XYZ file of C-alpha atoms in Angstrom:
624
model
C 65.556 63.028 -114.621
C 63.559 61.015 -112.090
C 60.381 61.107 -114.165
C 62.260 60.202 -117.365
C 63.859 57.219 -115.629
C 60.496 56.017 -114.317
C 58.904 56.303 -117.741
C 61.824 54.398 -119.272
C 61.461 51.578 -116.697
C 57.688 51.387 -117.253
C 58.285 51.162 -120.986
C 60.780 48.341 -120.521
C 58.279 46.462 -118.325
C 55.482 46.817 -120.869
C 57.780 45.722 -123.673
C 58.881 42.663 -121.677
C 55.281 41.608 -121.066
C 54.335 42.198 -124.705
C 57.360 40.233 -125.963
C 56.962 37.266 -123.585
C 56.455 33.909 -125.333
C 54.152 32.891 -122.466
C 50.612 34.134 -122.162
C 50.461 36.676 -119.306
C 47.045 37.584 -117.924
C 46.538 40.198 -115.177
C 43.226 40.272 -113.283
C 41.887 42.750 -110.747
C 40.449 41.642 -107.368
C 37.074 40.981 -109.039
C 38.839 38.718 -111.610
C 38.233 41.180 -114.471
C 41.031 41.456 -117.094
C 43.590 44.190 -116.476
C 46.252 42.901 -118.858
C 46.185 40.483 -121.828
C 49.478 40.245 -123.741
C 49.889 39.182 -127.410
C 50.891 35.661 -126.363
C 47.562 35.379 -124.510
C 45.778 36.480 -127.686
C 47.594 33.779 -129.653
C 46.990 31.074 -127.011
C 43.298 31.694 -126.362
C 42.197 33.418 -129.610
C 40.681 36.454 -127.881
C 41.946 39.970 -128.752
C 42.763 42.111 -125.731
C 40.313 44.900 -126.592
C 37.366 42.508 -126.284
C 38.302 41.280 -122.786
C 39.639 44.333 -120.994
C 37.455 45.135 -117.969
C 35.466 41.874 -118.136
C 35.968 38.287 -117.029
C 37.743 36.104 -119.561
C 35.501 33.170 -120.617
C 38.301 30.623 -120.563
C 37.664 28.609 -117.350
C 35.484 25.479 -117.832
C 32.510 25.280 -115.457
C 33.784 22.074 -113.884
C 37.039 23.808 -113.005
C 35.583 26.968 -111.461
C 35.957 25.528 -107.945
C 39.621 24.808 -108.667
C 40.089 28.305 -110.125
C 38.499 29.977 -107.085
C 40.564 27.873 -104.694
C 43.746 28.920 -106.498
C 42.818 32.602 -106.195
C 41.988 32.185 -102.519
C 45.327 30.470 -101.885
C 47.227 33.179 -103.757
C 45.320 35.927 -101.968
C 46.361 34.594 -98.567
C 50.000 34.246 -99.617
C 52.252 32.201 -101.849
C 52.217 31.093 -105.473
C 50.274 28.244 -107.073
C 51.501 26.237 -110.054
C 49.270 23.591 -111.592
C 48.339 21.867 -114.786
C 44.774 22.397 -115.890
C 42.523 23.119 -118.866
C 41.282 26.315 -120.394
C 38.927 27.152 -123.287
C 40.100 28.517 -126.623
C 37.800 31.032 -128.295
C 36.693 28.361 -130.766
C 35.575 26.041 -127.935
C 38.602 23.755 -127.863
C 39.995 22.696 -124.478
C 43.670 23.468 -124.067
C 45.921 21.568 -121.687
C 47.959 24.302 -120.028
C 50.388 24.869 -117.203
C 49.551 28.005 -115.217
C 51.591 29.780 -112.542
C 49.519 32.250 -110.499
C 50.729 34.849 -108.001
C 49.368 37.980 -106.337
C 49.674 41.433 -107.903
C 50.579 43.793 -105.074
C 51.845 47.335 -104.528
C 55.173 48.096 -102.891
C 53.316 48.362 -99.558
C 51.684 44.941 -99.947
C 48.167 46.072 -100.931
C 46.465 43.467 -103.102
C 45.649 44.821 -106.572
C 44.764 41.553 -108.262
C 46.397 38.430 -109.706
C 48.889 37.528 -112.438
C 48.776 34.186 -114.267
C 51.371 32.914 -116.722
C 50.085 30.236 -119.157
C 51.851 27.873 -121.553
C 50.778 24.679 -123.304
C 51.588 21.405 -121.522
C 53.737 18.766 -123.216
C 51.985 15.926 -125.090
C 53.933 13.221 -123.231
C 52.202 14.305 -120.040
C 48.744 13.502 -121.406
C 48.264 10.481 -119.180
C 49.278 12.377 -116.124
C 47.000 15.257 -117.073
C 44.084 12.897 -117.569
C 44.620 11.447 -114.091
C 44.895 14.894 -112.641
C 41.742 16.054 -114.376
C 39.933 13.062 -112.974
C 41.140 13.905 -109.486
C 40.218 17.555 -109.943
C 36.712 16.540 -110.923
C 36.629 14.468 -107.795
C 37.986 17.459 -105.877
C 35.014 19.453 -107.149
C 32.664 16.850 -105.703
C 34.592 16.768 -102.448
C 34.533 20.561 -102.159
C 30.785 20.590 -102.703
C 30.425 17.888 -100.046
C 32.407 19.655 -97.338
C 30.884 23.059 -98.094
C 27.391 21.607 -97.785
C 28.053 20.818 -94.112
C 28.088 23.501 -91.398
C 28.787 21.380 -88.327
C 32.471 22.008 -87.609
C 33.456 18.511 -86.330
C 31.724 16.916 -89.321
C 33.499 19.293 -91.724
C 36.876 18.390 -90.199
C 36.143 14.663 -90.444
C 35.172 14.989 -94.101
C 38.335 16.959 -94.837
C 40.512 14.242 -93.283
C 38.678 11.522 -95.219
C 38.878 13.435 -98.508
C 42.580 14.049 -97.973
C 43.488 10.355 -98.259
C 41.124 9.819 -101.224
C 42.534 12.666 -103.309
C 46.233 12.302 -102.537
C 46.392 8.528 -102.238
C 47.842 8.918 -98.727
C 47.617 5.964 -96.377
C 46.356 8.143 -93.513
C 45.441 11.746 -92.921
C 44.578 14.171 -90.169
C 43.564 17.740 -89.454
C 45.286 19.664 -86.649
C 44.204 22.961 -85.111
C 46.712 25.684 -84.300
C 46.001 26.673 -80.703
C 48.564 29.221 -79.572
C 51.846 27.354 -79.131
C 50.239 23.922 -79.490
C 48.796 21.748 -82.225
C 45.805 19.513 -81.491
C 44.662 16.622 -83.664
C 40.905 17.085 -84.063
C 40.197 14.668 -86.911
C 41.890 11.628 -88.374
C 41.387 9.057 -91.092
C 43.030 5.633 -90.806
C 44.685 6.827 -87.603
C 44.136 5.195 -84.170
C 41.024 6.736 -82.521
C 42.911 7.382 -79.275
C 45.060 9.972 -81.050
C 42.134 12.357 -81.385
C 42.777 15.278 -79.028
C 46.522 14.609 -78.734
C 48.600 17.798 -78.727
C 52.136 18.622 -79.846
C 54.464 21.604 -79.632
C 53.939 23.947 -82.589
C 57.480 25.326 -82.706
C 59.079 21.885 -83.278
C 56.490 20.725 -85.783
C 56.373 20.503 -89.568
C 53.647 23.157 -89.446
C 56.079 25.663 -87.908
C 58.676 24.735 -90.518
C 56.104 25.316 -93.253
C 55.032 28.667 -91.783
C 58.652 29.808 -91.599
C 59.182 29.109 -95.303
C 56.177 31.225 -96.289
C 54.921 28.429 -98.541
C 51.525 26.760 -98.416
C 52.605 23.090 -98.715
C 55.555 21.078 -97.485
C 56.810 17.615 -98.466
C 59.012 15.879 -95.894
C 60.625 12.614 -97.106
C 63.313 11.885 -94.529
C 62.067 8.919 -92.466
C 64.466 9.718 -89.630
C 62.966 13.189 -89.297
C 59.427 11.842 -88.847
C 59.949 9.735 -85.758
C 58.883 12.499 -83.351
C 55.559 13.068 -85.114
C 53.129 12.099 -82.334
C 50.263 11.198 -84.675
C 52.463 9.329 -87.120
C 51.379 5.921 -85.805
C 51.749 4.393 -89.247
C 54.137 1.456 -89.894
C 56.487 2.154 -92.754
C 55.846 5.893 -92.790
C 58.297 7.500 -95.222
C 56.687 10.745 -96.421
C 54.514 13.449 -94.905
C 52.827 16.225 -96.887
C 51.497 19.215 -94.928
C 49.213 21.985 -96.150
C 48.091 25.102 -94.272
C 44.372 25.890 -94.013
C 43.779 29.604 -93.470
C 40.597 31.259 -92.187
C 40.234 34.971 -92.698
C 43.787 35.207 -93.996
C 45.302 33.688 -90.832
C 46.615 30.123 -90.330
C 43.865 28.110 -88.650
C 45.070 24.544 -88.974
C 46.960 22.090 -91.153
C 46.271 18.955 -93.175
C 48.676 16.025 -92.733
C 48.895 13.408 -95.506
C 50.898 10.363 -94.338
C 52.436 7.986 -96.900
C 53.647 4.497 -95.996
C 52.963 2.535 -99.187
C 51.960 5.181 -101.705
C 54.114 7.944 -103.125
C 53.594 11.691 -103.108
C 54.409 13.722 -106.164
C 53.700 17.035 -107.790
C 50.045 16.273 -108.477
C 49.470 15.107 -104.907
C 50.970 18.319 -103.563
C 48.790 20.392 -105.875
C 45.692 18.567 -104.732
C 46.734 18.928 -101.104
C 47.234 22.645 -101.636
C 43.857 23.032 -103.342
C 42.119 20.965 -100.704
C 43.765 23.027 -97.960
C 42.469 26.207 -99.594
C 38.942 24.820 -99.792
C 39.258 23.427 -96.275
C 39.981 26.928 -94.994
C 36.850 28.213 -96.720
C 34.683 25.351 -95.411
C 36.041 25.669 -91.893
C 35.541 29.442 -92.001
C 31.933 28.937 -93.032
C 31.386 26.375 -90.255
C 33.048 28.603 -87.653
C 30.968 31.585 -88.784
C 27.826 29.456 -88.654
C 28.643 28.207 -85.158
C 29.311 31.761 -84.003
C 26.028 32.890 -85.543
C 24.203 30.043 -83.793
C 25.911 30.894 -80.508
C 25.106 34.578 -80.953
C 21.478 33.818 -81.764
C 21.245 31.540 -78.730
C 22.737 34.287 -76.558
C 20.364 36.878 -77.992
C 17.408 34.536 -77.522
C 18.414 33.872 -73.896
C 18.672 37.624 -73.222
C 15.415 38.221 -75.103
C 13.535 35.547 -73.153
C 15.066 36.417 -69.760
C 14.539 40.170 -70.009
C 12.277 41.627 -67.334
C 11.177 44.210 -69.904
C 8.580 43.302 -72.463
C 10.151 43.135 -75.923
C 8.352 42.878 -79.248
C 9.838 42.862 -82.745
C 7.750 44.125 -85.674
C 8.432 43.682 -89.376
C 8.293 46.479 -91.931
C 4.524 46.066 -92.239
C 3.991 46.563 -88.503
C 3.260 42.902 -87.769
C 4.662 41.325 -84.601
C 7.272 38.659 -85.350
C 8.689 38.121 -81.835
C 7.074 38.513 -78.394
C 9.053 37.577 -75.292
C 7.613 35.999 -72.100
C 7.760 39.308 -70.201
C 5.691 40.950 -72.945
C 3.038 38.261 -72.554
C 3.023 38.663 -68.759
C 2.864 42.473 -68.817
C 0.103 42.743 -71.402
C -1.854 39.556 -70.753
C -1.523 38.666 -74.454
C 0.396 35.410 -75.120
C 2.748 35.240 -78.098
C 0.435 33.013 -80.155
C -2.299 35.678 -80.022
C -0.015 38.556 -81.006
C 2.467 37.187 -83.556
C 1.382 37.893 -87.105
C -0.795 40.859 -86.172
C -0.378 44.416 -84.856
C 0.766 45.042 -81.262
C -2.032 45.322 -78.663
C -1.211 48.974 -77.897
C -0.024 52.053 -79.831
C 3.698 52.566 -80.356
C 5.664 55.835 -80.316
C 7.912 56.932 -83.157
C 11.426 55.427 -83.084
C 13.518 57.188 -80.461
C 10.464 58.543 -78.630
C 8.813 57.376 -75.373
C 5.111 56.874 -74.816
C 3.373 56.183 -71.476
C 0.114 54.294 -71.908
C -2.448 52.587 -69.688
C -3.784 49.167 -70.655
C -7.371 48.082 -70.169
C -6.165 46.086 -67.159
C -5.156 49.356 -65.468
C -1.429 48.657 -65.820
C 0.774 51.548 -66.968
C 3.596 50.961 -69.457
C 6.530 53.078 -70.632
C 7.090 52.163 -74.299
C 10.287 52.864 -76.270
C 10.872 52.020 -79.937
C 14.013 51.672 -82.042
C 14.315 50.937 -85.752
C 16.829 48.506 -87.269
C 17.824 50.275 -90.525
C 19.365 47.161 -92.087
C 16.128 45.158 -91.885
C 13.426 47.794 -91.505
C 12.274 46.059 -88.324
C 11.140 47.926 -85.212
C 11.980 46.800 -81.676
C 9.525 47.862 -78.979
C 10.706 47.746 -75.358
C 8.171 48.336 -72.596
C 8.201 48.090 -68.812
C 5.658 48.231 -66.017
C 5.606 51.686 -64.394
C 2.315 51.203 -62.563
C 3.960 51.364 -59.149
C 5.910 54.505 -60.081
C 2.775 56.061 -61.551
C 0.786 55.315 -58.405
C 3.581 56.660 -56.207
C 3.751 59.810 -58.305
C -0.002 60.291 -57.954
C 0.220 59.510 -54.246
C 2.950 62.102 -53.751
C 0.921 64.714 -55.598
C -2.074 63.845 -53.445
C 0.093 63.946 -50.322
C 1.296 67.459 -51.130
C -2.223 68.646 -51.826
C -3.638 66.898 -48.752
C -0.868 68.072 -46.424
C -1.311 71.638 -47.639
C -5.015 71.395 -46.897
C -4.515 69.742 -43.510
C -2.027 72.434 -42.493
C -3.921 75.378 -43.937
C -7.227 74.687 -42.142
C -5.951 74.746 -38.509
C -3.459 77.518 -39.282
C -6.244 79.645 -40.776
C -8.426 79.042 -37.706
C -5.567 79.756 -35.261
C -4.670 82.908 -37.176
C -8.302 84.046 -37.241
C -8.951 83.539 -33.538
C -5.584 85.009 -32.550
C -6.278 88.102 -34.708
C -9.729 88.435 -33.156
C -8.267 88.264 -29.631
C -5.580 90.770 -30.555
C -7.992 93.266 -32.121
C -11.072 92.837 -29.896
C -9.763 91.585 -26.555
C -11.529 94.282 -24.537
C -14.786 93.844 -26.467
C -15.027 90.091 -25.833
C -16.533 88.533 -22.767
C -14.460 86.252 -20.582
C -16.353 83.211 -21.909
C -15.707 84.280 -25.537
C -12.026 84.783 -24.819
C -11.768 81.348 -23.159
C -13.598 79.741 -26.108
C -11.185 81.353 -28.592
C -8.115 80.257 -26.609
C -9.569 76.744 -26.331
C -10.059 76.606 -30.105
C -6.480 77.816 -30.671
C -5.188 75.131 -28.280
C -7.218 72.379 -29.999
C -6.020 73.396 -33.447
C -2.438 73.642 -32.222
C -2.803 70.107 -30.821
C -4.061 68.830 -34.203
C -1.128 70.549 -35.882
C 1.271 68.840 -33.486
C -0.399 65.484 -34.125
C -0.073 66.001 -37.879
C 3.616 66.855 -37.534
C 4.101 63.744 -35.340
C 2.554 61.629 -38.093
C 4.773 63.174 -40.730
C 7.861 62.592 -38.583
C 6.903 58.984 -37.805
C 6.162 58.366 -41.495
C 9.573 59.721 -42.492
C 11.338 57.580 -39.874
C 9.420 54.473 -40.914
C 10.282 55.083 -44.570
C 13.957 55.434 -43.661
C 13.852 52.344 -41.381
C 14.755 54.521 -38.400
C 11.945 53.647 -35.967
C 13.433 52.836 -32.587
C 11.476 50.685 -30.155
C 12.164 48.893 -26.888
C 10.967 45.314 -26.538
C 9.720 44.606 -23.031
C 6.872 42.791 -21.347
C 3.801 44.946 -20.717
C 0.091 44.638 -20.005
C -1.791 45.114 -23.288
C -5.140 45.027 -21.473
C -4.143 48.070 -19.444
C -3.046 49.956 -22.573
C -6.391 49.163 -24.275
C -8.414 50.357 -21.258
C -6.395 53.586 -21.147
C -6.812 54.162 -24.884
C -10.591 53.611 -24.794
C -11.248 55.489 -21.562
C -13.622 58.337 -22.274
C -14.337 57.287 -25.875
C -18.079 56.671 -25.277
C -18.641 60.377 -24.586
C -16.819 61.620 -27.715
C -19.698 60.915 -30.080
C -23.409 60.566 -29.528
C -23.696 58.507 -32.739
C -21.232 55.771 -31.790
C -21.348 53.042 -29.195
C -18.040 51.747 -27.851
C -17.750 48.236 -26.479
C -14.533 46.809 -24.967
C -14.138 43.071 -24.372
C -10.871 42.200 -22.629
C -10.670 38.966 -20.579
C -9.238 39.258 -17.095
C -6.653 36.556 -17.837
C -5.320 38.101 -21.062
C -1.574 37.258 -21.178
C 0.971 39.986 -21.135
C 2.829 40.698 -24.382
C 6.338 41.515 -25.575
C 6.613 44.839 -27.363
C 6.915 48.579 -26.954
C 4.132 50.094 -24.844
C 4.565 53.634 -26.217
C 4.520 52.403 -29.826
C 1.417 50.358 -28.988
C -0.286 53.470 -27.553
C 0.276 55.298 -30.853
C -0.908 52.272 -32.807
C -4.102 51.824 -30.751
C -4.890 55.520 -30.947
C -4.637 55.466 -34.743
C -6.807 52.345 -35.070
C -9.496 53.853 -32.854
C -9.338 57.199 -34.632
C -9.805 55.440 -37.974
C -12.773 53.472 -36.621
C -14.517 56.731 -35.701
C -13.420 58.553 -38.861
C -14.534 55.901 -41.318
C -17.936 55.268 -39.691
C -19.379 58.772 -40.083
C -22.941 57.541 -39.678
C -22.195 56.091 -36.259
C -22.683 52.522 -35.114
C -20.884 50.086 -32.852
C -17.114 50.229 -32.334
C -15.932 47.081 -30.596
C -12.452 46.442 -29.178
C -11.757 42.815 -28.333
C -8.650 40.784 -27.414
C -7.793 37.117 -26.816
C -4.867 34.673 -26.644
C -4.135 32.550 -29.708
C -1.233 30.091 -30.331
C 1.328 31.919 -28.220
C 0.217 35.329 -29.464
C -2.267 37.939 -28.316
C -4.783 39.125 -30.900
C -6.578 42.473 -30.643
C -9.289 43.536 -33.105
C -11.022 46.871 -33.632
C -14.383 46.498 -35.437
C -16.521 49.270 -36.877
C -19.733 49.470 -38.917
C -18.440 52.120 -41.308
C -17.741 52.398 -45.037
C -15.525 49.302 -45.168
C -12.506 48.602 -47.379
C -12.614 47.197 -50.918
C -10.795 43.834 -51.226
C -8.278 45.328 -53.672
C -7.335 48.017 -51.110
C -6.738 45.794 -48.071
C -2.979 45.851 -48.614
C -2.697 49.210 -50.350
C -4.034 51.101 -47.340
C -0.815 50.250 -45.488
C 1.288 52.050 -48.085
C 2.340 55.655 -47.706
C -0.075 58.369 -48.836
C -2.902 55.903 -49.568
C -6.411 56.302 -48.097
C -9.115 53.675 -48.165
C -11.897 55.835 -49.550
C -10.334 56.352 -52.977
C -13.626 57.506 -54.470
C -13.647 60.653 -52.292
C -10.290 61.053 -50.619
C -11.045 64.454 -49.202
C -14.175 63.208 -47.453
C -12.341 62.053 -44.332
C -9.168 64.167 -44.413
C -5.732 62.975 -43.393
C -2.481 62.563 -45.320
C -2.534 58.788 -45.771
C 0.254 57.982 -43.315
C -1.700 56.591 -40.357
C -1.939 52.911 -41.324
C 1.520 52.989 -42.877
C 2.875 54.023 -39.460
C 0.633 51.476 -37.688
C 1.996 48.531 -39.683
C 5.605 49.620 -39.295
C 5.148 50.011 -35.521
C 3.502 46.583 -35.302
C 6.190 44.816 -37.331
C 8.970 46.563 -35.461
C 7.617 44.819 -32.340
C 7.573 41.423 -34.047
C 3.827 41.594 -34.687
C 1.585 42.652 -37.556
C -1.587 44.530 -38.481
C -4.005 43.390 -41.197
C -7.311 44.675 -42.548
C -10.426 42.526 -43.071
C -14.047 42.957 -44.058
C -16.446 42.693 -41.146
C -19.508 40.442 -41.622
C -22.520 42.700 -42.006
C -20.431 45.665 -43.205
C -17.603 47.762 -41.864
C -13.970 46.915 -41.175
C -11.999 44.746 -38.794
C -8.407 45.756 -38.028
C -6.467 42.823 -36.553
C -3.360 43.522 -34.431
C -1.130 40.605 -33.309
C 1.723 40.683 -30.788
C 3.928 37.970 -29.296
C 2.725 36.581 -25.980
C 4.929 36.038 -22.962
C 6.704 33.151 -24.737
C 7.969 35.489 -27.429
C 11.313 37.306 -27.724
C 13.362 38.339 -24.708
C 13.513 41.835 -23.312
C 15.952 44.245 -24.804
C 16.271 47.247 -27.067
C 15.840 46.881 -30.800
C 17.772 49.247 -32.996
C 16.733 50.731 -36.330
C 14.572 48.542 -38.550
């Protein structure tokens, strides 16, 4: 029974449409014909079978803007009724009245549009001619406001067009901002009203929204006295139309009449203009958002610490940010339009490359499917690469430095254990002496490793006190001349050298390392000079040698962990690359510093500076 009833009702509906004396045309959302009743065939001369599924060629070109505005207004809610013109199949223009509404499902889903047409009366010819003239002007106005993308300018043009098309004495555009309305544009209104706000809930806009209509005509003068922007003597009528953006109310157009009169045509034009205003405002808002988004993206692009390059589908660089120019040494003007100055990995992959400058880069690529462009992001990993190499070298070096004395100690100890009775007393003493010396070197190596770890963790503890640097230097250099027959040691310390503020034990370690390096890195012998003097409230101590020297590029690097000066043959002199790192940290913990310099005539000068007696007060310094 249910199905029979439904079929019966559908049949009644089809019969009613077919029997209607008015032309009924149903369009889908793409404006293609879904329904074309016999009255439509009689009115326009087109049989239904020739138009089903295609657009009906009945709208004159000059009225397409009006037609589209009507559909937009209907789509966002409400019904539009207007007098207009449509083509007959034979080319004649018909003056028609058309009522258009949305075709929706029971749940509100938009299926298309329904228009009901009938011929207009002949006695309305003059009115129709005036309306057609205004509609043609509306077409020009719509083109004018849609050609502009600056939002304030669009709003001003809408307000100006409002008075021209409706004959209103003044007009304005208000924005809906939460519970308030704000006048953002006015025509023939006092300039000081721009920016004035009013309560939405007590306004004509709220009244219009509550009715569900798109236009409202208010003609009671007494009811207009509270309208804050109605500064118009003799005001008797206000017409309001809602402008929607994205299907939601965005603002409203106010047409104020003091001398002129508002009628049906004026309301139609206001409604059409409001529909076009919503489209124009939506375009301007979207453009402003796009501009803002592009500005934001450009700011992020330019401020990024990573190098970023954008390549088109042909692999040519189209964008190159400042960081990319700094990292690669290639400015944007040299790169844009050509290939990138280094190979790129496949999208989603990472590639580590070294530039000709020696800098290492990690390069990542991502493809933008919508445009076919490729974004390359790259960052400087030179420091990490060097640290990784330094750590590998440290492990290898430390293993070597530990293995050599351990092997010797193990060998001599095994010899003593197995052949004690066969060895002479002198041989046994020599073996024990060797074991003791190697054990001492092992202890010194472990001390260096421990100091290096503490310095790296900022855990060096020192005690700042006044002490005699000259005495510490004499103690450190005592006996040095007899350690090597290839070196000469010369110490120049004035008798009146001021005392210094610092840590005497830390200074002993520091001096010992500087002297050890002077011997180590002058393997062919030569003069080693230790000299000190007072200078500008400080005491300066230098250790000069005539050894291999330090390349200018390495004068700061040698104070980093695991770095040795002789990079060409790091195993030549041994060590784990912690000595000068510890030296600088000990010096700076005392408020001083250590720097490396080239010595005139070859070799190296290490310069150690401490505060003189006018420096910091005594006391213990905690962790640095």
